[in-house]
Amino acid sequence: TSSDVAYSSQALPEFLVPDEDIMGCFCSSAARHNIDHQTEINAPIAEVWAAVINIDHWEWNKWTTLEAKEVRTGVSGKLHACYEGDGKWQDFDFTFGEVNEATHTIAWFGKVAGGCLFHGRHQMRLEMVSPTATLLVHQEEFSGCLPALNAGLPYAKLRRNYLWMNEALKAHLEASRGS
């Protein structure tokens, strides 16, 4: 089953391999909560990338926003989460992992107690389907004791919200193109 997956730096992209400081934790894997949504957007990859990387203008996103001085690997900031899309925000520290225009990847992570209690790695990656269509691959992997115990975050709402984020980005971009 998915909860039996062992971590291997050869099997996972680098941004998904847990930091060494959490490998010794008793409950480092919580794969049952991992999220993977894919949405095709009728817009060129450059337009989708521009919208994703422009974190200061995520007005289309009622569930998660990022605040940082710049979007660059290693830069830290605040993630604002609104589980119901109702304007009631909770703030979390995060750090950008991979930010790569060549691969159209933006990733960030957050952790509590060095990652032993909680570690979340989030990624949005774009793939060109055609010159006028882009696939958004939106993923999050959770590890640590809290996710393993089904505690810490409303995981079912996050799963729903990430799908809604994809759909909102799609609607925003396609409306601006008249698609």
Coordinates of N, CA and C in Angstrom, one line a residue:
T1 N 0.8 -1.2 0.0 CA 0.0 0.0 0.0 C 0.9 1.2 0.0
S2 N 0.3 2.4 -0.2 CA 1.1 3.6 -0.3 C 1.7 3.9 1.0
S3 N 1.2 3.5 2.2 CA 1.8 3.8 3.4 C 3.0 2.9 3.7
D4 N 3.3 1.9 2.8 CA 4.4 1.1 3.0 C 5.6 1.5 2.2
V5 N 5.5 2.7 1.5 CA 6.6 3.2 0.7 C 7.8 3.6 1.5
A6 N 8.9 3.1 1.1 CA 10.2 3.4 1.8 C 10.8 4.6 1.1
Y7 N 11.4 5.5 1.9 CA 12.1 6.7 1.2 C 13.4 6.2 0.7
S8 N 13.7 6.7 -0.5 CA 14.9 6.4 -1.2 C 15.3 7.6 -2.1
S9 N 16.5 8.1 -1.9 CA 16.8 9.3 -2.7 C 16.9 9.0 -4.2
Q10 N 17.0 7.7 -4.5 CA 17.0 7.3 -6.0 C 15.5 7.2 -6.5
A11 N 14.5 6.9 -5.6 CA 13.2 6.7 -6.0 C 12.3 8.0 -6.1
L12 N 12.7 9.0 -5.3 CA 11.9 10.2 -5.2 C 12.7 11.4 -5.8
P13 N 12.0 12.4 -6.3 CA 12.7 13.7 -6.6 C 13.3 14.2 -5.4
E14 N 14.4 15.0 -5.5 CA 15.1 15.5 -4.4 C 14.2 16.3 -3.4
F15 N 13.3 17.1 -3.9 CA 12.5 17.9 -3.0 C 11.6 17.0 -2.1
L16 N 11.3 15.8 -2.5 CA 10.5 14.9 -1.7 C 11.2 14.0 -0.7
V17 N 12.5 14.0 -0.8 CA 13.3 13.1 0.1 C 13.4 13.8 1.5
P18 N 12.9 13.2 2.6 CA 12.9 13.9 3.9 C 14.3 14.2 4.3
D19 N 14.5 15.3 5.0 CA 15.7 15.7 5.6 C 16.3 14.7 6.5
E20 N 17.6 14.6 6.6 CA 18.2 13.6 7.4 C 17.8 13.7 8.9
D21 N 17.5 14.9 9.3 CA 17.1 15.1 10.7 C 15.8 14.4 11.1
I22 N 15.0 14.0 10.1 CA 13.7 13.3 10.5 C 13.8 11.8 10.2
M23 N 14.8 11.4 9.6 CA 14.9 10.0 9.2 C 14.9 9.0 10.4
G24 N 15.4 9.5 11.6 CA 15.4 8.7 12.8 C 14.1 8.8 13.6
C25 N 13.2 9.6 13.2 CA 11.9 9.7 13.9 C 11.1 8.4 13.8
F26 N 10.4 8.1 14.9 CA 9.6 6.9 15.0 C 8.6 6.9 13.9
C27 N 7.9 8.0 13.6 CA 6.8 8.0 12.6 C 7.1 9.0 11.6
S28 N 8.0 8.7 10.6 CA 8.4 9.7 9.6 C 7.5 9.7 8.4
S29 N 6.8 8.6 8.2 CA 6.0 8.5 6.9 C 4.5 8.6 7.2
A30 N 3.8 9.5 6.4 CA 2.4 9.6 6.6 C 1.8 9.7 5.2
A31 N 2.1 8.7 4.3 CA 1.8 8.7 2.9 C 0.3 8.7 2.7
R32 N -0.5 8.3 3.6 CA -2.0 8.3 3.4 C -2.5 9.6 3.2
H33 N -1.8 10.7 3.6 CA -2.3 12.0 3.5 C -1.7 12.7 2.2
N34 N -0.8 12.1 1.5 CA -0.2 12.8 0.4 C -1.2 13.2 -0.6
I35 N -0.9 14.3 -1.3 CA -1.9 14.8 -2.3 C -1.2 14.9 -3.7
D36 N -2.0 14.5 -4.7 CA -1.5 14.6 -6.1 C -2.7 14.9 -7.0
H37 N -2.8 16.2 -7.4 CA -3.8 16.6 -8.3 C -3.2 17.0 -9.6
Q38 N -3.8 16.7 -10.8 CA -3.3 17.1 -12.1 C -4.5 17.8 -12.8
T39 N -4.2 19.0 -13.4 CA -5.3 19.7 -14.1 C -4.7 20.3 -15.3
E40 N -5.4 20.0 -16.4 CA -5.0 20.6 -17.7 C -5.6 22.0 -17.9
I41 N -4.7 23.0 -18.2 CA -5.1 24.4 -18.3 C -4.9 24.8 -19.8
N42 N -5.9 25.4 -20.4 CA -5.9 25.8 -21.8 C -5.2 27.2 -21.9
A43 N -3.9 27.1 -21.7 CA -3.0 28.3 -21.7 C -1.6 27.8 -21.9
P44 N -0.8 28.6 -22.6 CA 0.6 28.2 -22.8 C 1.4 28.1 -21.5
I45 N 2.4 27.3 -21.4 CA 3.1 27.1 -20.2 C 3.7 28.4 -19.7
A46 N 4.2 29.3 -20.5 CA 4.8 30.5 -20.0 C 3.8 31.4 -19.3
E47 N 2.5 31.4 -19.7 CA 1.5 32.1 -19.1 C 1.1 31.5 -17.7
V48 N 1.0 30.2 -17.7 CA 0.7 29.5 -16.4 C 1.8 29.7 -15.4
W49 N 3.1 29.6 -15.9 CA 4.3 29.8 -15.0 C 4.2 31.2 -14.5
A50 N 4.0 32.2 -15.3 CA 3.9 33.6 -14.8 C 2.9 33.8 -13.7
A51 N 1.8 33.2 -13.8 CA 0.7 33.3 -12.8 C 1.1 32.5 -11.5
V52 N 1.7 31.4 -11.7 CA 2.1 30.6 -10.5 C 3.2 31.3 -9.7
I53 N 4.2 31.8 -10.4 CA 5.4 32.4 -9.8 C 5.1 33.8 -9.2
N54 N 4.0 34.4 -9.6 CA 3.7 35.8 -9.2 C 2.8 35.7 -7.9
I55 N 3.5 35.3 -6.8 CA 2.8 35.0 -5.5 C 2.1 36.2 -4.9
D56 N 2.5 37.4 -5.3 CA 1.9 38.6 -4.8 C 0.5 38.9 -5.4
H57 N 0.2 38.1 -6.5 CA -1.1 38.3 -7.2 C -1.8 37.0 -7.3
W58 N -1.9 36.3 -6.2 CA -2.7 35.0 -6.2 C -4.2 35.3 -5.8
E59 N -4.7 36.4 -6.3 CA -6.1 36.7 -5.9 C -7.1 35.6 -6.3
W60 N -6.7 34.8 -7.3 CA -7.6 33.7 -7.7 C -7.6 32.6 -6.7
N61 N -6.7 32.6 -5.7 CA -6.6 31.6 -4.7 C -7.1 32.0 -3.4
K62 N -8.3 31.4 -3.0 CA -8.9 31.7 -1.7 C -8.5 30.7 -0.6
W63 N -7.5 29.8 -0.9 CA -7.2 28.8 0.1 C -5.8 28.8 0.6
T64 N -4.8 29.2 -0.2 CA -3.4 29.3 0.2 C -2.8 30.5 -0.5
T65 N -2.0 31.3 0.2 CA -1.2 32.3 -0.4 C 0.2 32.3 0.3
L66 N 1.1 32.8 -0.5 CA 2.5 32.8 0.0 C 3.0 34.2 0.1
E67 N 3.8 34.5 1.1 CA 4.3 35.9 1.3 C 5.8 35.7 1.5
A68 N 6.6 36.3 0.6 CA 8.1 36.2 0.7 C 8.7 37.4 0.0
K69 N 9.9 37.7 0.3 CA 10.6 38.9 -0.3 C 10.8 38.6 -1.8
E70 N 11.1 37.3 -2.1 CA 11.3 36.9 -3.5 C 11.0 35.4 -3.6
V71 N 10.7 35.0 -4.8 CA 10.5 33.6 -5.1 C 11.8 33.0 -5.6
R72 N 12.5 32.4 -4.7 CA 13.9 31.8 -5.0 C 14.2 30.7 -4.0
T73 N 14.8 29.7 -4.5 CA 15.2 28.6 -3.6 C 16.0 29.1 -2.4
G74 N 15.5 28.6 -1.2 CA 16.1 28.9 0.0 C 15.5 30.1 0.8
V75 N 14.7 30.9 0.1 CA 14.1 32.1 0.7 C 12.9 31.6 1.6
S76 N 12.8 32.2 2.8 CA 11.7 31.8 3.7 C 10.6 32.9 3.7
G77 N 9.4 32.5 4.1 CA 8.3 33.4 4.2 C 7.2 32.9 5.0
K78 N 6.0 33.4 4.8 CA 4.8 33.0 5.5 C 3.8 32.4 4.5
L79 N 3.3 31.2 4.8 CA 2.2 30.6 4.1 C 0.9 31.0 4.9
H80 N -0.1 31.5 4.1 CA -1.4 31.8 4.7 C -2.4 30.8 4.2
A81 N -3.0 30.0 5.1 CA -3.9 29.0 4.8 C -5.3 29.3 5.3
C82 N -6.3 29.1 4.4 CA -7.7 29.4 4.7 C -8.5 28.1 4.3
Y83 N -8.8 27.3 5.3 CA -9.3 26.0 5.0 C -10.7 26.0 4.4
E84 N -11.5 27.0 4.7 CA -12.9 27.1 4.1 C -13.0 28.2 3.0
G85 N -11.9 28.9 2.7 CA -12.0 29.9 1.6 C -12.9 31.1 2.1
D86 N -13.0 31.3 3.4 CA -13.9 32.3 4.0 C -13.1 33.5 4.5
G87 N -11.9 33.6 4.2 CA -11.1 34.8 4.7 C -10.5 34.6 6.1
K88 N -10.7 33.5 6.8 CA -10.1 33.2 8.1 C -8.8 32.5 7.9
W89 N -7.7 33.2 8.0 CA -6.4 32.7 7.6 C -5.6 32.3 8.8
Q90 N -4.8 31.2 8.7 CA -3.8 30.8 9.6 C -2.4 30.9 9.0
D91 N -1.4 31.3 9.7 CA -0.1 31.5 9.1 C 0.9 30.4 9.6
F92 N 1.8 30.1 8.6 CA 2.8 29.1 8.9 C 4.1 29.5 8.2
D93 N 5.2 29.2 8.9 CA 6.5 29.5 8.2 C 6.8 28.5 7.1
F94 N 7.4 28.9 6.1 CA 7.8 28.0 5.0 C 9.1 28.5 4.4
T95 N 9.8 27.6 3.6 CA 11.0 27.9 2.9 C 10.8 27.4 1.5
F96 N 11.2 28.2 0.5 CA 11.1 27.7 -0.9 C 12.2 26.6 -1.0
G97 N 11.8 25.5 -1.6 CA 12.7 24.4 -2.0 C 13.1 24.8 -3.5
E98 N 12.8 23.9 -4.4 CA 13.2 24.1 -5.8 C 12.3 25.2 -6.4
V99 N 12.9 26.2 -7.0 CA 12.2 27.2 -7.8 C 13.0 27.2 -9.1
N100 N 12.4 26.6 -10.2 CA 13.2 26.4 -11.4 C 12.4 26.7 -12.6
E101 N 12.7 27.8 -13.3 CA 11.9 28.2 -14.5 C 12.1 27.2 -15.6
A102 N 13.3 26.6 -15.7 CA 13.6 25.6 -16.8 C 12.7 24.4 -16.7
T103 N 12.4 23.9 -15.4 CA 11.5 22.8 -15.3 C 10.1 23.2 -14.9
H104 N 9.9 24.5 -14.8 CA 8.6 25.0 -14.4 C 8.1 24.4 -13.0
T105 N 9.0 24.5 -12.0 CA 8.7 23.9 -10.7 C 8.9 24.9 -9.7
I106 N 7.9 25.0 -8.8 CA 8.0 25.8 -7.6 C 7.6 24.9 -6.4
A107 N 8.5 24.8 -5.4 CA 8.2 23.9 -4.3 C 8.6 24.7 -3.0
W108 N 7.9 24.3 -1.9 CA 8.2 24.9 -0.6 C 7.9 23.8 0.4
F109 N 8.5 24.1 1.6 CA 8.3 23.1 2.7 C 8.2 23.9 4.0
G110 N 7.6 23.2 5.0 CA 7.5 23.7 6.3 C 7.7 22.5 7.3
K111 N 8.2 22.8 8.5 CA 8.4 21.7 9.4 C 8.3 22.2 10.9
V112 N 7.9 21.3 11.8 CA 7.8 21.6 13.2 C 8.7 20.6 13.9
A113 N 9.4 21.1 14.9 CA 10.4 20.2 15.7 C 11.4 19.5 14.8
G114 N 12.0 20.3 13.9 CA 13.0 19.8 13.0 C 12.4 18.8 12.0
G115 N 11.1 18.7 11.9 CA 10.5 17.8 10.9 C 10.0 16.5 11.6
C116 N 10.4 16.2 12.8 CA 10.0 15.0 13.5 C 8.6 15.0 13.8
L117 N 8.1 16.1 14.2 CA 6.6 16.3 14.6 C 5.8 16.4 13.3
F118 N 6.3 17.3 12.4 CA 5.6 17.5 11.1 C 6.6 18.0 10.1
H119 N 6.4 17.6 8.9 CA 7.1 18.0 7.7 C 6.2 17.9 6.5
G120 N 6.0 19.1 5.8 CA 5.2 19.1 4.6 C 6.0 19.6 3.5
R121 N 6.0 19.0 2.3 CA 6.7 19.4 1.1 C 5.7 19.6 0.0
H122 N 5.6 20.8 -0.5 CA 4.6 21.1 -1.5 C 5.3 21.4 -2.8
Q123 N 4.6 21.0 -3.9 CA 5.2 21.3 -5.2 C 4.1 21.6 -6.2
M124 N 4.3 22.6 -7.1 CA 3.5 22.8 -8.3 C 4.5 22.7 -9.5
R125 N 4.2 21.8 -10.4 CA 5.1 21.6 -11.5 C 4.2 21.7 -12.8
L126 N 4.8 22.3 -13.8 CA 4.0 22.5 -15.1 C 4.7 21.6 -16.2
E127 N 3.8 21.0 -17.0 CA 4.3 20.2 -18.1 C 3.5 20.7 -19.4
M128 N 4.3 20.9 -20.5 CA 3.6 21.4 -21.7 C 2.9 20.2 -22.3
V129 N 1.6 20.4 -22.6 CA 0.8 19.4 -23.3 C 0.8 19.7 -24.8
S130 N 0.7 21.0 -25.1 CA 0.8 21.5 -26.5 C 1.2 22.9 -26.3
P131 N 1.4 23.6 -27.4 CA 1.7 25.1 -27.3 C 0.7 25.9 -26.7
T132 N -0.6 25.4 -26.6 CA -1.6 26.2 -26.0 C -2.3 25.5 -24.8
A133 N -1.6 24.4 -24.3 CA -2.2 23.7 -23.1 C -1.0 23.3 -22.2
T134 N -1.3 23.3 -20.9 CA -0.4 23.0 -19.8 C -1.0 22.1 -18.8
L135 N -0.2 21.1 -18.3 CA -0.6 20.3 -17.2 C 0.0 20.8 -16.0
L136 N -0.9 21.1 -15.0 CA -0.4 21.5 -13.6 C -0.4 20.3 -12.8
V137 N 0.7 19.9 -12.3 CA 0.9 18.8 -11.3 C 1.1 19.4 -10.0
H138 N 0.2 19.2 -9.1 CA 0.1 19.8 -7.8 C 0.2 18.7 -6.7
Q139 N 1.3 18.7 -5.9 CA 1.5 17.6 -5.0 C 1.9 18.2 -3.6
E140 N 1.6 17.4 -2.6 CA 2.2 17.6 -1.2 C 2.4 16.3 -0.6
E141 N 3.5 16.2 0.1 CA 3.9 15.0 0.8 C 4.0 15.4 2.3
F142 N 3.4 14.6 3.2 CA 3.5 14.9 4.6 C 4.2 13.8 5.3
S143 N 5.0 14.1 6.3 CA 5.7 13.1 7.1 C 5.8 13.7 8.6
G144 N 6.2 12.8 9.5 CA 6.3 13.2 10.9 C 5.2 12.5 11.7
C145 N 5.3 12.7 13.0 CA 4.3 12.0 13.9 C 2.9 12.5 13.8
L146 N 2.7 13.8 13.6 CA 1.4 14.4 13.6 C 0.6 13.8 12.4
P147 N 1.1 13.9 11.2 CA 0.3 13.3 10.1 C 0.1 11.7 10.2
A148 N 1.1 11.1 10.8 CA 1.0 9.6 11.0 C -0.1 9.3 11.9
L149 N -0.4 10.2 12.9 CA -1.5 10.1 13.9 C -2.7 10.7 13.4
N150 N -2.8 11.2 12.2 CA -4.0 11.9 11.6 C -4.3 13.2 12.4
A151 N -3.2 13.9 12.8 CA -3.3 15.1 13.6 C -2.5 16.2 13.0
G152 N -2.8 17.4 13.4 CA -2.0 18.6 13.0 C -2.7 19.4 12.0
L153 N -3.3 18.9 10.9 CA -3.9 19.6 9.9 C -5.2 18.9 9.4
P154 N -6.1 19.7 8.8 CA -7.3 19.0 8.3 C -7.0 18.5 6.9
Y155 N -6.4 17.3 6.8 CA -5.9 16.7 5.6 C -6.9 16.6 4.5
A156 N -8.1 16.2 4.8 CA -9.2 16.0 3.8 C -9.5 17.4 3.2
K157 N -9.6 18.4 4.0 CA -9.8 19.8 3.4 C -8.7 20.2 2.6
L158 N -7.5 19.9 3.0 CA -6.3 20.3 2.1 C -6.4 19.6 0.8
R159 N -6.7 18.3 0.8 CA -6.9 17.6 -0.5 C -7.9 18.3 -1.4
R160 N -9.0 18.6 -0.8 CA -10.1 19.3 -1.6 C -9.6 20.7 -2.0
N161 N -9.0 21.4 -1.1 CA -8.6 22.8 -1.4 C -7.5 22.9 -2.5
Y162 N -6.6 21.9 -2.6 CA -5.6 21.9 -3.6 C -6.2 21.7 -5.0
L163 N -7.2 20.8 -5.0 CA -8.0 20.6 -6.3 C -8.7 21.9 -6.6
W164 N -9.3 22.6 -5.7 CA -10.0 23.8 -5.9 C -9.0 24.9 -6.4
M165 N -7.8 24.9 -5.8 CA -6.7 25.8 -6.2 C -6.4 25.6 -7.7
N166 N -6.3 24.4 -8.1 CA -6.0 24.1 -9.5 C -7.1 24.6 -10.4
E167 N -8.4 24.3 -10.0 CA -9.5 24.7 -10.8 C -9.6 26.2 -10.8
A168 N -9.3 26.9 -9.7 CA -9.4 28.4 -9.7 C -8.3 29.0 -10.6
L169 N -7.1 28.4 -10.6 CA -6.0 28.9 -11.5 C -6.5 28.7 -12.9
K170 N -7.0 27.6 -13.2 CA -7.5 27.2 -14.6 C -8.5 28.3 -15.0
A171 N -9.5 28.5 -14.2 CA -10.6 29.4 -14.5 C -10.0 30.9 -14.7
H172 N -9.1 31.3 -13.8 CA -8.5 32.6 -13.9 C -7.8 32.8 -15.3
L173 N -7.0 31.8 -15.6 CA -6.2 31.9 -16.8 C -7.0 31.8 -18.1
E174 N -7.9 30.9 -18.1 CA -8.8 30.6 -19.3 C -9.7 31.8 -19.5
A175 N -10.2 32.4 -18.4 CA -11.1 33.6 -18.5 C -10.3 34.8 -19.1
S176 N -9.1 34.9 -18.7 CA -8.3 36.0 -19.2 C -7.9 35.8 -20.7
R177 N -8.0 34.6 -21.2 CA -7.7 34.2 -22.6 C -9.0 34.1 -23.4
G178 N -10.1 34.2 -22.7 CA -11.4 34.0 -23.4 C -11.7 32.6 -23.9
S179 N -11.0 31.6 -23.2 CA -11.2 30.2 -23.5 C -12.5 29.6 -23.0

